[in-house]
Amino acid sequence: EAGVAQSPRYKIIEKRQSVAFWCNPISGHATLYWYQQILGQGPKLLIQFQNNGVVDDSQLPKDRFSAERLKGVDSTLKIQPAKLEDSAVYLCASSLDPSRNQPQHFGDGTRLSIL
Amino acid sequence: AQSVAQPEDQVNVAEGNPLTVKCTYSVSGNPYLFWYVQYPNRGLQFLLKYITGDNLVKGSYGFEAEFNKSQTSFHLKKPSALVSDSALYFCAVRSPYGGATNKLIFGTGTLLAVQP
């Protein structure tokens, strides 16, 4: 099966600019996650979708971050305006059924550098 | 609140020797525990999980992990390390409460370096 696809792989922007990341999960996976992985740390969940509904966005900085999954498949994560501390790898993951502890499948991430 | 600790930033082992990557957790109730591996510039890959049952769990690439409830640990092991096992390893925990909404909490990761 095809894995989780993310684009772009790398992005460099200046602070206060905006940026968007795209994710296409594994076909049939209803649950989609966005994580932020800062260098030297484990992934931190930003937002979790179940189909096109938000399940958990408690750690999403909503003043600058937004995410959507309009048709319950692809998802976009946006940052506007970016800050220096947003430099990180943004990982998208999907899961068939997390309530049954099905594993999460990760994309290769987008590495964001803020100048 | 649930948490995971990986006390070693890096583990060095010679090829062919056994390896152990340590993980301890804190969670209410019986935990769900996971190990993931991350190669450079790649996403995380699932290795194995403990949900219930036998304390020794076998996973991908010859890895196994032992759940120890009294020590609240879930150490990752492999009898004979390969150079290709060199990567960043993450332990993660999920509370049994909350259903699908309950998120995975990841440790800070342990870099495994296997010398030829």
Coordinates of C-alpha atoms in Angstrom, one line a residue:
Chain A
E1 CA 0.0 0.0 0.0
A2 CA 1.1 3.6 -0.6
G3 CA 2.3 5.4 2.5
V4 CA 1.5 8.8 3.9
A5 CA 2.5 11.5 1.4
Q6 CA 3.7 14.9 2.5
S7 CA 4.8 18.0 0.6
P8 CA 7.0 19.9 0.4
R9 CA 9.9 18.1 2.0
Y10 CA 11.7 21.3 2.9
K11 CA 10.6 24.9 3.3
I12 CA 12.6 28.0 4.2
I13 CA 10.8 31.2 5.0
E14 CA 11.4 34.4 6.9
K15 CA 9.6 35.1 10.2
R16 CA 6.2 36.7 9.8
Q17 CA 5.6 35.0 6.5
S18 CA 3.0 32.3 6.0
V19 CA 3.5 28.6 5.0
A20 CA 1.3 25.6 4.2
F21 CA 1.9 21.9 4.3
W22 CA -0.1 19.2 2.6
C23 CA -0.7 15.6 3.6
N24 CA -2.4 12.7 1.9
P25 CA -3.0 9.8 4.3
I26 CA -3.1 6.1 3.6
S27 CA -6.3 5.2 1.7
G28 CA -9.1 4.2 4.1
H29 CA -7.5 5.7 7.2
A30 CA -10.1 7.8 8.9
T31 CA -7.8 9.3 11.5
L32 CA -5.2 11.8 10.6
Y33 CA -2.6 13.5 12.8
W34 CA -0.3 16.5 12.6
Y35 CA 2.8 16.5 14.8
Q36 CA 5.5 19.0 15.4
Q37 CA 9.0 17.6 16.0
I38 CA 11.5 20.0 17.3
L39 CA 15.2 19.0 17.1
G40 CA 16.1 16.7 20.0
Q41 CA 12.5 16.1 21.1
G42 CA 9.8 13.6 20.4
P43 CA 6.8 14.4 18.2
K44 CA 4.2 16.6 19.8
L45 CA 0.6 16.2 18.6
L46 CA -0.8 19.4 17.2
I47 CA -4.2 18.2 15.9
Q48 CA -6.1 15.0 15.3
F49 CA -8.9 14.5 12.8
Q50 CA -11.5 11.8 12.7
N51 CA -12.7 11.9 9.1
N52 CA -13.2 15.7 8.6
G53 CA -13.9 16.5 12.3
V54 CA -11.4 17.7 14.8
V55 CA -10.9 15.3 17.7
D56 CA -8.1 17.0 19.6
D57 CA -6.5 20.4 18.9
S58 CA -5.6 21.2 22.5
Q59 CA -1.9 21.8 21.7
L60 CA -2.4 23.7 18.5
P61 CA -1.4 27.4 18.8
K62 CA -4.6 28.6 17.3
D63 CA -3.6 32.3 17.0
R64 CA -1.2 31.3 14.2
F65 CA -1.8 27.7 13.3
S66 CA -4.8 26.3 11.4
A67 CA -5.6 22.9 9.8
E68 CA -8.4 21.5 7.8
R69 CA -9.4 18.2 6.3
L70 CA -12.4 19.3 4.2
K71 CA -13.4 16.0 2.5
G72 CA -12.0 13.7 5.1
V73 CA -9.0 12.7 3.1
D74 CA -6.2 15.2 2.4
S75 CA -5.3 17.7 5.0
T76 CA -3.5 21.1 5.1
L77 CA -1.7 22.7 8.0
K78 CA -1.0 26.4 7.8
I79 CA 1.2 28.8 9.9
Q80 CA 0.5 32.5 9.6
P81 CA 2.5 34.4 10.7
A82 CA 5.6 32.2 11.4
K83 CA 7.8 32.7 14.3
L84 CA 11.4 31.6 14.8
E85 CA 10.3 28.9 17.4
D86 CA 8.2 27.3 14.6
S87 CA 11.4 25.8 13.1
A88 CA 10.8 22.1 13.2
V89 CA 9.8 19.0 11.3
Y90 CA 6.0 18.7 10.7
L91 CA 4.9 15.1 10.5
C92 CA 1.6 13.8 9.3
A93 CA 0.4 10.4 10.3
S94 CA -2.7 8.3 9.8
S95 CA -4.3 5.4 11.5
L96 CA -7.0 2.9 10.6
D97 CA -8.5 2.6 14.1
P98 CA -6.7 4.2 17.0
S99 CA -9.4 3.0 19.4
R100 CA -8.1 -0.5 18.8
N101 CA -4.5 0.7 19.1
Q102 CA -3.8 0.3 15.4
P103 CA -0.3 1.8 14.8
Q104 CA 0.1 5.2 13.3
H105 CA 1.8 5.4 9.9
F106 CA 4.0 8.5 9.4
G107 CA 5.0 10.5 6.4
D108 CA 8.6 11.7 5.9
G109 CA 7.7 15.2 7.1
T110 CA 8.3 18.7 6.1
R111 CA 11.4 20.4 7.5
L112 CA 10.6 24.1 8.1
S113 CA 13.3 26.6 8.7
I114 CA 12.5 30.1 9.8
L115 CA 15.1 32.8 9.1
Chain B
A1 CA -1.0 13.0 33.2
Q2 CA 0.8 10.4 31.2
S3 CA 4.5 10.7 30.5
V4 CA 7.4 8.7 29.1
A5 CA 11.1 8.9 30.0
Q6 CA 14.0 7.6 27.9
P7 CA 16.9 8.1 30.3
E8 CA 19.7 7.7 27.7
D9 CA 20.2 10.2 24.9
Q10 CA 22.5 7.7 23.2
V11 CA 23.3 4.0 23.3
N12 CA 26.5 2.7 21.8
V13 CA 26.9 -1.0 21.0
A14 CA 29.2 -3.2 18.9
E15 CA 27.7 -5.1 16.0
G16 CA 26.7 -8.6 17.0
N17 CA 26.2 -7.6 20.7
P18 CA 22.9 -7.5 22.4
L19 CA 21.3 -4.1 22.8
T20 CA 18.8 -2.5 25.2
V21 CA 17.1 0.9 24.9
K22 CA 15.4 1.9 28.1
C23 CA 11.9 3.4 28.6
T24 CA 9.9 4.1 31.7
Y25 CA 6.3 5.4 31.8
S26 CA 3.8 7.0 34.0
V27 CA 0.1 6.6 33.3
S28 CA -3.2 5.9 35.1
G29 CA -4.4 2.3 34.7
N30 CA -2.8 -0.3 32.5
P31 CA -0.8 1.4 29.7
Y32 CA -0.7 0.9 26.0
L33 CA 3.0 1.1 25.0
F34 CA 4.7 1.5 21.7
W35 CA 8.1 1.6 20.1
Y36 CA 8.9 3.5 16.9
V37 CA 12.1 4.0 15.0
Q38 CA 13.2 7.0 13.0
Y39 CA 15.9 7.0 10.3
P40 CA 17.5 10.2 9.2
N41 CA 15.2 12.5 7.3
R42 CA 12.3 10.0 7.5
G43 CA 9.1 9.7 9.5
L44 CA 8.6 7.3 12.4
Q45 CA 8.1 3.6 11.7
F46 CA 6.1 1.3 14.0
L47 CA 8.2 -1.5 15.6
L48 CA 5.9 -3.1 18.2
K49 CA 3.3 -2.5 20.9
Y50 CA 2.1 -3.9 24.2
I51 CA -1.6 -3.8 24.8
T52 CA -2.3 -6.8 27.1
G53 CA -1.2 -10.4 27.6
D54 CA 2.4 -11.8 27.4
N55 CA 4.9 -9.3 28.9
L56 CA 7.4 -10.1 26.1
V57 CA 6.4 -8.6 22.8
K58 CA 8.0 -9.4 19.5
G59 CA 8.1 -6.9 16.7
S60 CA 9.7 -6.0 13.4
Y61 CA 13.4 -6.5 12.4
G62 CA 14.1 -8.9 15.3
F63 CA 13.3 -6.4 18.0
E64 CA 11.4 -7.3 21.2
A65 CA 10.3 -5.4 24.3
E66 CA 9.6 -6.5 27.8
F67 CA 6.7 -4.9 29.8
N68 CA 7.4 -4.8 33.5
K69 CA 4.5 -3.4 35.5
S70 CA 6.2 -3.2 38.8
Q71 CA 9.1 -1.2 37.4
T72 CA 6.8 0.7 35.0
S73 CA 9.3 -0.1 32.2
F74 CA 9.1 -1.2 28.6
H75 CA 12.7 -1.7 27.4
L76 CA 13.5 -2.4 23.8
K77 CA 15.9 -5.3 23.1
K78 CA 17.6 -7.1 20.4
P79 CA 19.8 -10.2 20.8
S80 CA 22.3 -9.2 18.1
A81 CA 22.7 -5.6 16.8
L82 CA 23.3 -4.7 13.2
V83 CA 24.9 -1.6 11.9
S84 CA 21.7 -0.9 10.0
D85 CA 19.8 -0.7 13.4
S86 CA 21.5 2.7 14.0
A87 CA 18.7 5.2 14.2
L88 CA 16.6 7.2 16.7
Y89 CA 14.2 5.2 18.8
F90 CA 11.1 6.5 20.4
C91 CA 9.0 5.0 23.2
A92 CA 5.3 6.1 23.4
V93 CA 2.5 5.6 25.9
R94 CA -1.3 5.9 25.6
S95 CA -3.7 5.8 28.4
P96 CA -6.4 3.1 28.3
Y97 CA -9.0 5.8 29.1
G98 CA -10.5 8.1 26.5
G99 CA -10.9 5.9 23.5
A100 CA -9.7 7.2 20.1
T101 CA -9.3 10.7 21.5
N102 CA -6.5 9.8 23.8
K103 CA -3.2 10.7 22.2
L104 CA 0.2 9.1 22.1
I105 CA 2.8 10.7 24.3
F106 CA 6.3 10.2 22.9
G107 CA 9.6 10.2 24.8
T108 CA 12.5 12.4 23.8
G109 CA 14.2 9.6 21.8
T110 CA 17.4 7.5 22.2
L111 CA 20.0 7.5 19.4
L112 CA 21.3 4.0 18.9
A113 CA 24.7 3.8 17.3
V114 CA 26.0 0.4 16.3
Q115 CA 29.7 0.2 15.6
P116 CA 31.0 -2.3 13.0

